[in-house]
Short mmCIF file of C-alpha atoms and ligand atoms in Angstrom, two decimals:
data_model
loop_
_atom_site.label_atom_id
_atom_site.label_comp_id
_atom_site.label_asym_id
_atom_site.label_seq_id
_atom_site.Cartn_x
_atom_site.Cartn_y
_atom_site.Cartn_z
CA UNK A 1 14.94 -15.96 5.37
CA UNK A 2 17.45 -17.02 7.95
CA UNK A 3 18.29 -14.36 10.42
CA UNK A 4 21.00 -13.66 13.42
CA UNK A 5 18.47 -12.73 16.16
CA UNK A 6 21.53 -12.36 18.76
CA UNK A 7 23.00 -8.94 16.97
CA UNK A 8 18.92 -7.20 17.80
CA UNK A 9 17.94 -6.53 21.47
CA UNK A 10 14.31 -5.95 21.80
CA UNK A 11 13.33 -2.17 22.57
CA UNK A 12 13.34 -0.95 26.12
CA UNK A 13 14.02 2.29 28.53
CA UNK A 14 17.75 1.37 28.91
CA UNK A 15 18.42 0.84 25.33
CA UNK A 16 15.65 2.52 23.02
CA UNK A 17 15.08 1.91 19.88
CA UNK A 18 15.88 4.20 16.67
CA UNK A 19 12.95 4.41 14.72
CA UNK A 20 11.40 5.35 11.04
CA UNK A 21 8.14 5.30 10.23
CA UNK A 22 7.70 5.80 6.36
CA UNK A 23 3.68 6.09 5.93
CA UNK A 24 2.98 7.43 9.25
CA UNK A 25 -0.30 8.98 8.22
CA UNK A 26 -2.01 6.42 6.60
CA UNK A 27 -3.67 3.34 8.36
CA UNK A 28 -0.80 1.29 9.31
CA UNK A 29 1.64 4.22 10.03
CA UNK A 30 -1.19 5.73 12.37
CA UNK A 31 -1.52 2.51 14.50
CA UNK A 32 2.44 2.17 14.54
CA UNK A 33 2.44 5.77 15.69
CA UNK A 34 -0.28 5.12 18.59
CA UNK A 35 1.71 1.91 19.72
CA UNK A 36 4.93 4.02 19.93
CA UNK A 37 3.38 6.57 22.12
CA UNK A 38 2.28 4.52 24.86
CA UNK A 39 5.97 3.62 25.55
CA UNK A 40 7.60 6.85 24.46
CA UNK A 41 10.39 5.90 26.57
CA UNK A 42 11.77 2.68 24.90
CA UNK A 43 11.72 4.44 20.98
CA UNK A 44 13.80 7.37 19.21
CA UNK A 45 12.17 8.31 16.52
CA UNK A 46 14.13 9.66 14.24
CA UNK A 47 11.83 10.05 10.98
CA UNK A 48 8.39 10.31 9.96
CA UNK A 49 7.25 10.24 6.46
CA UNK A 50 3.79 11.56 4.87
CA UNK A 51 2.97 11.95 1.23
CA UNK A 52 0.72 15.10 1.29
CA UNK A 53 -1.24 15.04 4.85
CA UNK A 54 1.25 17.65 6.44
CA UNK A 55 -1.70 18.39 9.41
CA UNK A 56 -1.77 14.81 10.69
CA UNK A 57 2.07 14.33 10.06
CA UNK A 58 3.17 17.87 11.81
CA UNK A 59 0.86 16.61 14.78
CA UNK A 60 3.03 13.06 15.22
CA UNK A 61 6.10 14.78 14.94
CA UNK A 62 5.35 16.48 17.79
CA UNK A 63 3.95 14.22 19.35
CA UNK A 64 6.65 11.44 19.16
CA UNK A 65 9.53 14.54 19.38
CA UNK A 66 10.50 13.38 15.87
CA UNK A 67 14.14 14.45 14.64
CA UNK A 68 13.01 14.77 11.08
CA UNK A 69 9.11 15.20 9.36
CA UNK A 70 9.01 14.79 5.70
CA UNK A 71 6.10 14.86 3.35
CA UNK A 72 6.86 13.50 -0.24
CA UNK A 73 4.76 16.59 -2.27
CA UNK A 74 7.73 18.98 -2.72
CA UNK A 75 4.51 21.87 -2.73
CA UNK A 76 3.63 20.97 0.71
CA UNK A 77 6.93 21.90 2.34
CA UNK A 78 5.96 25.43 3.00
CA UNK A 79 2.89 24.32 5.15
CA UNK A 80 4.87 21.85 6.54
CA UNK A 81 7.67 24.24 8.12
CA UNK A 82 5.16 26.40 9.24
CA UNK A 83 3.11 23.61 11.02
CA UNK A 84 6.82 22.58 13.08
CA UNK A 85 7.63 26.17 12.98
CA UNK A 86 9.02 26.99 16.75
CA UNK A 87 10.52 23.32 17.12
CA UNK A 88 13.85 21.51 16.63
CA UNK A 89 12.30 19.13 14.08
CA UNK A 90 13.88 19.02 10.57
CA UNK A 91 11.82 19.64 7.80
CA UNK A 92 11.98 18.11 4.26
CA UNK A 93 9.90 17.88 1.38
CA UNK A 94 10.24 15.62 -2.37
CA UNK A 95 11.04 12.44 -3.08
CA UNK A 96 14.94 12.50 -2.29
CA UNK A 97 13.78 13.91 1.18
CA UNK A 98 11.98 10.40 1.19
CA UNK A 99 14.86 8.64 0.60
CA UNK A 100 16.73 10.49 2.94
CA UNK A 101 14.73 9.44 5.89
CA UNK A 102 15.32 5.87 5.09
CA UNK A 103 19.13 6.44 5.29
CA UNK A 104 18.63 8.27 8.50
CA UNK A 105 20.12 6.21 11.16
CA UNK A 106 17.09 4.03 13.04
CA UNK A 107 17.50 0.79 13.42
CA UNK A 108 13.67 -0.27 12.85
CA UNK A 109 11.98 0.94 9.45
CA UNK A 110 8.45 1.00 9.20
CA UNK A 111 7.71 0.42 5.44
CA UNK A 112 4.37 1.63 5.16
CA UNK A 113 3.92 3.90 2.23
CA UNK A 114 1.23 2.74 0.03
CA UNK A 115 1.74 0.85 -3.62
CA UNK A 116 5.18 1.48 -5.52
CA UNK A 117 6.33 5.07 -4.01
CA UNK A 118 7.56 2.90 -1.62
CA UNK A 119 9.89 1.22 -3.20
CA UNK A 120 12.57 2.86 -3.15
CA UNK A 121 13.00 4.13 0.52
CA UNK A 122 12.12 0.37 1.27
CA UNK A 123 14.72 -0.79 -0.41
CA UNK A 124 17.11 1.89 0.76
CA UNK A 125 16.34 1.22 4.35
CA UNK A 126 17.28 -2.47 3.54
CA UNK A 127 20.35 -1.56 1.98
CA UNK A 128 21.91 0.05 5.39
CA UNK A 129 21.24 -2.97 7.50
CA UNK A 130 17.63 -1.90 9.02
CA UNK A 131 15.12 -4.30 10.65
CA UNK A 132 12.61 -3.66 8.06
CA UNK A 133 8.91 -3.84 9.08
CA UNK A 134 7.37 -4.28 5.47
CA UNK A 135 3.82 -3.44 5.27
CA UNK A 136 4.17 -2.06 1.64
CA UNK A 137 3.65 -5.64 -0.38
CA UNK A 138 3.67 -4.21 -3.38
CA UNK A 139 7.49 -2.89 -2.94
CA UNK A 140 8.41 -6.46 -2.45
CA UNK A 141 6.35 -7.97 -4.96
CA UNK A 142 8.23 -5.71 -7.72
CA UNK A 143 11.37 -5.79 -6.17
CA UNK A 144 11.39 -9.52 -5.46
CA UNK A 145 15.15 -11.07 -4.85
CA UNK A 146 16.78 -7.61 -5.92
CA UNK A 147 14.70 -6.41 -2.14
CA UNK A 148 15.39 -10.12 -0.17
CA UNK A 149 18.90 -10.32 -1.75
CA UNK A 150 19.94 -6.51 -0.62
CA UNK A 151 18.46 -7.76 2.99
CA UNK A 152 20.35 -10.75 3.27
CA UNK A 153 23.60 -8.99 1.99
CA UNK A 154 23.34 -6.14 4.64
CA UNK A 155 22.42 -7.96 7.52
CA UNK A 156 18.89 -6.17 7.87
CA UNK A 157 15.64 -8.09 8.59
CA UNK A 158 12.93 -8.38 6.77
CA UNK A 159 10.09 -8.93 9.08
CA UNK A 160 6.16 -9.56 7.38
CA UNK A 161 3.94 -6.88 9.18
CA UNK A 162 0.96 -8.31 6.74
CA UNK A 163 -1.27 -9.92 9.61
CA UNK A 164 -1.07 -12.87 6.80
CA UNK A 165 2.84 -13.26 7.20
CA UNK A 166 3.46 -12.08 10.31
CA UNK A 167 1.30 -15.60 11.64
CA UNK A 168 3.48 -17.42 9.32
CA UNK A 169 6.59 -15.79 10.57
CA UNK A 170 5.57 -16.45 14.07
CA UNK A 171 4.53 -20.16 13.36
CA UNK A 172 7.13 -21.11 10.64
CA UNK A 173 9.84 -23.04 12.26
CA UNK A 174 12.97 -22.45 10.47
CA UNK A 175 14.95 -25.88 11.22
CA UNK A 176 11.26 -27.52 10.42
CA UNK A 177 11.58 -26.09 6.82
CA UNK A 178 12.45 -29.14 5.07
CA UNK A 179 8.90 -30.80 6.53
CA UNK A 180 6.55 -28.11 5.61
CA UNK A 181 3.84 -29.12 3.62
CA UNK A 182 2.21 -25.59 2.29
CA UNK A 183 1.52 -22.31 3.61
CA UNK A 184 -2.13 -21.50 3.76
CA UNK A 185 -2.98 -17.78 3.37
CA UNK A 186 -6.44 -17.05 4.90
CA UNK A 187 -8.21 -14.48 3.25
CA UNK A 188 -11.51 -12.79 4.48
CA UNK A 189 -13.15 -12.72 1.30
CA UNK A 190 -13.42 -8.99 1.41
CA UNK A 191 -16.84 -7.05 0.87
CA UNK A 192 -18.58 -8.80 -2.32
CA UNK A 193 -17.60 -12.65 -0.73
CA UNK A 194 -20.99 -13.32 -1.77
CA UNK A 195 -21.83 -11.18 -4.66
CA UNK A 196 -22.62 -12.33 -8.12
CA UNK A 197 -20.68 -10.89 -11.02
CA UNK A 198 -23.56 -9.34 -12.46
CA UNK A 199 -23.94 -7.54 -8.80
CA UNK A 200 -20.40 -6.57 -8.93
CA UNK A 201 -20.56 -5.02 -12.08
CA UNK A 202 -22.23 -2.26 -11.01
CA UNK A 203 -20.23 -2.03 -7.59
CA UNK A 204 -19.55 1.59 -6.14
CA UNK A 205 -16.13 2.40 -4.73
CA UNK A 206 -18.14 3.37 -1.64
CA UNK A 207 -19.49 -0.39 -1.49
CA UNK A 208 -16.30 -1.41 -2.22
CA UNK A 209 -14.93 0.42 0.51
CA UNK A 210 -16.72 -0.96 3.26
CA UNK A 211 -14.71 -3.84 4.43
CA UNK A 212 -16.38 -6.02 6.71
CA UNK A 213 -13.47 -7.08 9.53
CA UNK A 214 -10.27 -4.54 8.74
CA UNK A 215 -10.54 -0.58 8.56
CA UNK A 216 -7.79 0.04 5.98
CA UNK A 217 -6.44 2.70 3.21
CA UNK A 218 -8.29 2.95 0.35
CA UNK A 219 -5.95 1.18 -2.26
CA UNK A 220 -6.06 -2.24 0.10
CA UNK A 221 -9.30 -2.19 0.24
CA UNK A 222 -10.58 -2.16 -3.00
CA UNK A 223 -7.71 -4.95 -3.75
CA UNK A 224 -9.75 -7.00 -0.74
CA UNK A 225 -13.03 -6.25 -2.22
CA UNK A 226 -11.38 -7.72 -6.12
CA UNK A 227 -9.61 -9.67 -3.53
CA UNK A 228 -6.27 -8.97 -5.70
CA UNK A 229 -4.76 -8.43 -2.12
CA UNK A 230 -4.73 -11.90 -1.82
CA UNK A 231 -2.67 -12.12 -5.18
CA UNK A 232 -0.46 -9.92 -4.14
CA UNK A 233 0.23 -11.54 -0.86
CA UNK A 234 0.96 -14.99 -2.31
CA UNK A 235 3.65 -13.51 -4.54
CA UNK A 236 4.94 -11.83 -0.81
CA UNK A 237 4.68 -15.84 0.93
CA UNK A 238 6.94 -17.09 -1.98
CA UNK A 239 9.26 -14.35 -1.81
CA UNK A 240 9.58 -13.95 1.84
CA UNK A 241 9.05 -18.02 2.98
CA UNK A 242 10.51 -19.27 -0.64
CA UNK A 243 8.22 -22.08 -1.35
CA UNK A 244 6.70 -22.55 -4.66
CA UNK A 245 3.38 -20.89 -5.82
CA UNK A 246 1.56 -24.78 -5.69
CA UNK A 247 2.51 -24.80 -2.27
CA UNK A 248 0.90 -21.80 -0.88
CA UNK A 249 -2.79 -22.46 -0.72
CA UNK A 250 -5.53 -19.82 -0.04
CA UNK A 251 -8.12 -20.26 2.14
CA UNK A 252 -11.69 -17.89 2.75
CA UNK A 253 -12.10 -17.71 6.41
CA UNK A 254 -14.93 -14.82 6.51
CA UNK A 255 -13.89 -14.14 10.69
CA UNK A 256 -10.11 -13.39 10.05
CA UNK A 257 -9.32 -14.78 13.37
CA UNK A 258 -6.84 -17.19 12.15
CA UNK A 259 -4.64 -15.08 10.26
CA UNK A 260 -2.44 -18.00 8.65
CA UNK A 261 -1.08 -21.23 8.91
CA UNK A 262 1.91 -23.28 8.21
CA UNK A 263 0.95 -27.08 7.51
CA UNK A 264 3.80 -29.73 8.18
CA UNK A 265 4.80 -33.40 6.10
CA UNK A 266 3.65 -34.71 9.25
CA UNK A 267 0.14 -33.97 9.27
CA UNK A 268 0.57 -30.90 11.92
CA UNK A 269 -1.19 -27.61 11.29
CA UNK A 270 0.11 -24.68 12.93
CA UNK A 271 -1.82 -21.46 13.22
CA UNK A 272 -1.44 -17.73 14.65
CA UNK A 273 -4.81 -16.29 15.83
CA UNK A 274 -5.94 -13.18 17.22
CA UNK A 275 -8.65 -10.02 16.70
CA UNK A 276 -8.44 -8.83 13.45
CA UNK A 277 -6.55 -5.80 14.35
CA UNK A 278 -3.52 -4.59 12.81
CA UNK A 279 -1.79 -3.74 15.77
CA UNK A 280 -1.08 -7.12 17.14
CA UNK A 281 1.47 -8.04 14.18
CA UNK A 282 2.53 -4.18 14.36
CA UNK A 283 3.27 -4.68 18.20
CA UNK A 284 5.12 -8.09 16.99
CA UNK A 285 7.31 -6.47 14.84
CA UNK A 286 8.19 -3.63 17.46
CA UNK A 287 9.02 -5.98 19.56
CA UNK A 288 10.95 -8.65 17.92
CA UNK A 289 13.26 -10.59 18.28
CA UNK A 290 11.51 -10.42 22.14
CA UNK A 291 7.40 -9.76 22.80
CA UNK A 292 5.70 -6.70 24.07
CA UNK A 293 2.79 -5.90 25.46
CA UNK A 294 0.11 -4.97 23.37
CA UNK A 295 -3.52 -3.01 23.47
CA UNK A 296 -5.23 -5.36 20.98
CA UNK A 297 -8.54 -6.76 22.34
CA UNK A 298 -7.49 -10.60 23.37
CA UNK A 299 -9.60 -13.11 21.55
CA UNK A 300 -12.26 -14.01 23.66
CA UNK A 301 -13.15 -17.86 22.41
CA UNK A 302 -16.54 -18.22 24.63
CA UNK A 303 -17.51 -15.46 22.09
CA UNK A 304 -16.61 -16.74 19.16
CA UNK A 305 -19.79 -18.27 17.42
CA UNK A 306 -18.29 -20.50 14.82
CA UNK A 307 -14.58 -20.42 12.21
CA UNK A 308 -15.35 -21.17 9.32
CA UNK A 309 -13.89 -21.86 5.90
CA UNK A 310 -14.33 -21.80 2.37
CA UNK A 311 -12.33 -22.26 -1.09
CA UNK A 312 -11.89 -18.90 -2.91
CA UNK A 313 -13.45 -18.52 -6.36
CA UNK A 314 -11.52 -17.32 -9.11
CA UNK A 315 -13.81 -17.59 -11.33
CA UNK A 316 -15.70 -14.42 -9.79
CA UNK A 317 -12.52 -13.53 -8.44
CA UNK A 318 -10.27 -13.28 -11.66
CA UNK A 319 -6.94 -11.37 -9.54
CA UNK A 320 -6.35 -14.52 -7.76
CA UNK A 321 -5.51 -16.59 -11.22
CA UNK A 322 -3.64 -13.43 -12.17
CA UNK A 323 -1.69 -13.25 -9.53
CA UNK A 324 -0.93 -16.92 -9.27
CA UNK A 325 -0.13 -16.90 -13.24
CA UNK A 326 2.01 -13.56 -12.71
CA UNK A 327 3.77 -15.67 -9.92
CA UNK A 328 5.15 -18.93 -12.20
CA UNK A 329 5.97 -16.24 -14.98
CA UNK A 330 7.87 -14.34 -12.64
CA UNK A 331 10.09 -12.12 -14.22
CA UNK A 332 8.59 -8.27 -15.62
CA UNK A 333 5.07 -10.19 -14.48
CA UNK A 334 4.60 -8.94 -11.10
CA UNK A 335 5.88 -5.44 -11.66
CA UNK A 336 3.23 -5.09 -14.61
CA UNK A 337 0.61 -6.64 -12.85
CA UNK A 338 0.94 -4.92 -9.92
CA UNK A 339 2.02 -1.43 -11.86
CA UNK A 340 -1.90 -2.27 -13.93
CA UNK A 341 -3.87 -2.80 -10.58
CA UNK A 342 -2.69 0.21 -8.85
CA UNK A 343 -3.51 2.38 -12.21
CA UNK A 344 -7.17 0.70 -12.43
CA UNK A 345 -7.68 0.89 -8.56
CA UNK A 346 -7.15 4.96 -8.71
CA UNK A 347 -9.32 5.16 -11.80
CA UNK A 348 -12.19 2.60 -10.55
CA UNK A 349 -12.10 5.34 -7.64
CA UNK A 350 -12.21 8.14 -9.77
CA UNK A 351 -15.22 6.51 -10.87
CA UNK A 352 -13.56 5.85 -14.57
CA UNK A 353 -13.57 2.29 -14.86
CA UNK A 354 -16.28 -0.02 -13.30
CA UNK A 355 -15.24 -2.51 -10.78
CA UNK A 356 -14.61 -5.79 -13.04
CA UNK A 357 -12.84 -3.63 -15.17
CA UNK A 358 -9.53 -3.76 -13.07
CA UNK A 359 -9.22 -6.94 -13.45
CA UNK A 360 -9.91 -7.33 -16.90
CA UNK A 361 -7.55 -4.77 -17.74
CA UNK A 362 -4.90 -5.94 -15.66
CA UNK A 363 -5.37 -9.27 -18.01
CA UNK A 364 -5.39 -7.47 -21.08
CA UNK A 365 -2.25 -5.42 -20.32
CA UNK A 366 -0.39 -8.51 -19.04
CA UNK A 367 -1.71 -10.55 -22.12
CA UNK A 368 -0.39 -7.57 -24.43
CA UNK A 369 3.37 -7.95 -23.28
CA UNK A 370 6.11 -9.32 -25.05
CA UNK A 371 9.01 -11.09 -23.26
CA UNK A 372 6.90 -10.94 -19.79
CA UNK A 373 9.32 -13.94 -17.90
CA UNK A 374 12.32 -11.52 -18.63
CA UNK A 375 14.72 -11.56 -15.32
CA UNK A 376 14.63 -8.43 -13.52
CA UNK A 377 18.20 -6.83 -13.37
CA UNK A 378 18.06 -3.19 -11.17
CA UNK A 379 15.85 -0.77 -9.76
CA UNK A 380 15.55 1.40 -13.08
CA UNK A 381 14.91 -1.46 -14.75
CA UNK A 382 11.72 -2.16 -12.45
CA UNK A 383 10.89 1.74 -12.56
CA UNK A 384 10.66 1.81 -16.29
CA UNK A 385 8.58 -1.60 -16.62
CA UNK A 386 6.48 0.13 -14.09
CA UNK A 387 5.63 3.71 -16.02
CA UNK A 388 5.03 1.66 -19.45
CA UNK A 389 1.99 -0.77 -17.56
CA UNK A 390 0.92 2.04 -16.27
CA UNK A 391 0.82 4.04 -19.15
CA UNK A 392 -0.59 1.35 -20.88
CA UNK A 393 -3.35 0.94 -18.28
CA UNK A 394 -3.77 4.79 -19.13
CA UNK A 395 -4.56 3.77 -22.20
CA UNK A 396 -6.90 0.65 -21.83
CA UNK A 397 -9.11 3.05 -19.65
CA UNK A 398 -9.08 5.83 -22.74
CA UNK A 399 -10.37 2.94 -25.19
CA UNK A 400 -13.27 1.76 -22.75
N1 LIG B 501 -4.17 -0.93 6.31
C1 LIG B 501 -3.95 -2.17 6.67
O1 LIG B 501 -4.61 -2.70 7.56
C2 LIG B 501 -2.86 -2.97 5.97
C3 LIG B 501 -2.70 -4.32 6.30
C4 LIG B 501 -1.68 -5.04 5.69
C5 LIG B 501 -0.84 -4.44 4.77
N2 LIG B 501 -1.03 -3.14 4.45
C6 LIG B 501 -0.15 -2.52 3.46
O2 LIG B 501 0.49 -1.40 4.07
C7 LIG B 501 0.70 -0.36 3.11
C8 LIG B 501 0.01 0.90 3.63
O3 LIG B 501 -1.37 0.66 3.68
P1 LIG B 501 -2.37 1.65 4.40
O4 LIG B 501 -3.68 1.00 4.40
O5 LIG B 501 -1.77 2.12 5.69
O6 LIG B 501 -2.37 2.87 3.35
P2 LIG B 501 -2.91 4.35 3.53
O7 LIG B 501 -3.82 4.43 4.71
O8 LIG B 501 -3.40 4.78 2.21
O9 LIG B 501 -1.58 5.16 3.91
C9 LIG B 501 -0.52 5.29 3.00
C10 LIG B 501 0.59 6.13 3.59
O10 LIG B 501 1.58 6.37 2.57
C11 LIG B 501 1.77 7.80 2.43
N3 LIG B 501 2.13 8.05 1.05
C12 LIG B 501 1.34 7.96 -0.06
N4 LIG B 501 2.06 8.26 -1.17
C13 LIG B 501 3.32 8.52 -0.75
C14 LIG B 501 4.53 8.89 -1.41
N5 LIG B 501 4.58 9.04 -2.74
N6 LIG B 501 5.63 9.07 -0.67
C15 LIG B 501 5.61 8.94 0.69
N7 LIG B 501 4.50 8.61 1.36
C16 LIG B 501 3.37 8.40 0.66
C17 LIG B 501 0.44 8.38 2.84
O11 LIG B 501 0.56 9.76 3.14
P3 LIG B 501 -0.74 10.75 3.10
O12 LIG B 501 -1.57 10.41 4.30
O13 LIG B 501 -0.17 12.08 3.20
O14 LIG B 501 -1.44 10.45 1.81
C18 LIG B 501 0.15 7.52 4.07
O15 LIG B 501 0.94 7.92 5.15
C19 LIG B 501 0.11 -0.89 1.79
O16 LIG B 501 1.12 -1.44 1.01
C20 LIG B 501 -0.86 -1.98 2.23
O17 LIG B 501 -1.02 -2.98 1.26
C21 LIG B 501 -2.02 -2.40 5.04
#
């Protein structure tokens, strides 16, 4: 991704900046939310978008003196109204409503809305020109060039929020492309680093749950704990830094204090470190193309007892191969694998499936489709391939 950083000016009192935050409720809209009202002065907001939590999402509206509060469960728009009623802020409910906020005029987009509902607002906020904050992978993993393409075409950014691709943004050197070696994701490992298979056949979702260095949503952190967030993310390195899947590399690194790095043909490693805390590459991303200031806790390196790293194991580990297989397919593959894991994720929650059983069925339903390198063409296209995985994931999880 090449970019024009001299048409963006970084936020500030004289010139504030518009902003959307699609997700505001969950984990990485709540710490975008926090970081914006520190500085209320240097930010518009202009939308904020919740799927059902109309409580939490009334409160930042008023908070932030939102123009517009949307929650995507058409039912909730009665509580909603009556949570802002007595303000100036807009109310909307549904999906369109969704959509709507991402063609509201701010010129930063937080995409943070979890799995494929955010798609589409993603992808309309990229359409219109926006610097697009993309937290929401799994919008870019199905949408792949049809989402980098529409970017590039508009004149929007596309900037990695991950904490994975935001290092890699900060350390890639775009006229150094040509001598980069590989990209090497680091990956914590997640919960069961050091669980057998037998052990994690009988994993809980609450054991699951209980990541050791990141508090996230539920949905990311059972992919950490199958460690399918990894997958995911090195289908997001190829499509965001465009270098082939053999030259992205993963890496364990239990600490998650080095959060990537970007190896060069000359033998130079360059790395982006910090807490494991998602607001330092949320703070980046409000700030760029400049840098803020930001509350993170600064890495304190007389405290840090050792970094150390280990090769990930796919054999306990299955998603990883997935993934990576998913990746040189390319084509329907990502949208089905990704359209599978979100199905078995919500049923391995709902206690229906057992924890190896997402990945198995993610392999079974990829195995089971015909004509799975066939090029993506539009957004329906991806919507339908979408509904049939899942619907065959449906199924898989009747048969067990
Ligand atoms: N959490 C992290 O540290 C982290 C790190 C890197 C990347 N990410 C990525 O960031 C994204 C968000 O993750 P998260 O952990 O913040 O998730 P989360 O805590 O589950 O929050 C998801 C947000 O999306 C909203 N939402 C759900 N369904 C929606 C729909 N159909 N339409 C509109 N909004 C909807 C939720 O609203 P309600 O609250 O009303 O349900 C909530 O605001 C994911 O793609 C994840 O992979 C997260």
């Amino acid at each position: 991704m090449d970019m024009n950083i001299t048409e963006w000016s970084a936020p500030s009192r004289d010139r504030p900046r518009g902003v959307t935050i699609l997700g505001s409720t969950g984990s990485v809209g709540q710490s975008t939310v926090d970081l914006i009202a520190r500085e209320p002065d240097r930010y518009r907001v202009e939308a904020l978008v919740a799927g059902n939590s109309v409580d939490a999402l009334a409160e930042q509206a008023r908070r932030l003196n939102a123009r517009l509060a949307v929650v995507a469960n058409p039912q909730r728009y009665r509580a909603l109204k009556d949570a802002l009623a007595g303000t100036s802020i807009e109310v909307a409910a549904g999906p369109e409503a969704v959509v709507e906020a991402a063609e509201r005029p701010a010129e930063w987009v937080m995409a943070a809305v979890v799995g494929f509902a955010g798609l589409k607002s993603t992808l309309v906020a990229a359409r219109r020109g926006a610097i697009v904050a993309l937290a929401n992978k799994e919008a870019l993993v199905c949408a792949g060039r049809l989402l980098t393409e529409t970017i590039e075409e508009s004149g929007g950014v596309l900037l990695p929020v991950d904490s994975e691709h935001n290092a890699i943004f900060q350390v890639l050197e775009p006229r150094h492309r040509h001598a980069i070696d590989r990209l090497i994701l680091t990956a914590s490992g997640g919960p069961f680093r050091n669980w057998s298979s037998a052990d994690m056949a009988e994993a809980t979702p609450e054991q699951a749950l209980a990541h050791p260095n990141w508090d996230m949503g539920a949905k990311i952190s059972i992919d950490s704990a199958t460690m399918m967030n990894k997958g995911l993310e090195l289908i997001e390195a190829h499509l965001l830094f465009g270098l082939p899947a053999d030259q992205v590399e993963i890496v364990v690194h239990p600490q998650s204090v080095i959060h990537s790095m970007v190896a060069y043909t000359d033998g130079s490693v360059l790395a982006q470190l910090g807490t494991p805390d998602m607001r330092v590459p949320i703070t980046h991303a409000l700030g760029w193309p400049s840098r803020i200031e930001g509350p993170a806790a600064r890495l304190e390196f007389g405290g840090l007892a050792a970094l150390t790293f280990e090769r990930p194991d796919s054999g306990r580990f299955p998603s990883l191969r997935l993934a990576r297989e998913a990746l040189v397919t390319g084509g329907f593959a990502p949208i089905v694998l990704n359209a599978t894991n979100e199905a078995a994720v919500a049923a391995f929650l709902a206690r229906r499936i057992g924890f190896l059983d997402i990945a198995r069925i993610v392999e079974d339903v990829m195995a089971g489709w015909d004509r799975l390198s066939e090029p993506v063409e539009s957004l329906q296209q991806i919507q339908s391939v979408d509904l049939e995985a899942r619907s065959r994931a449906e199924k898989a999880f009747q048969d067990k």
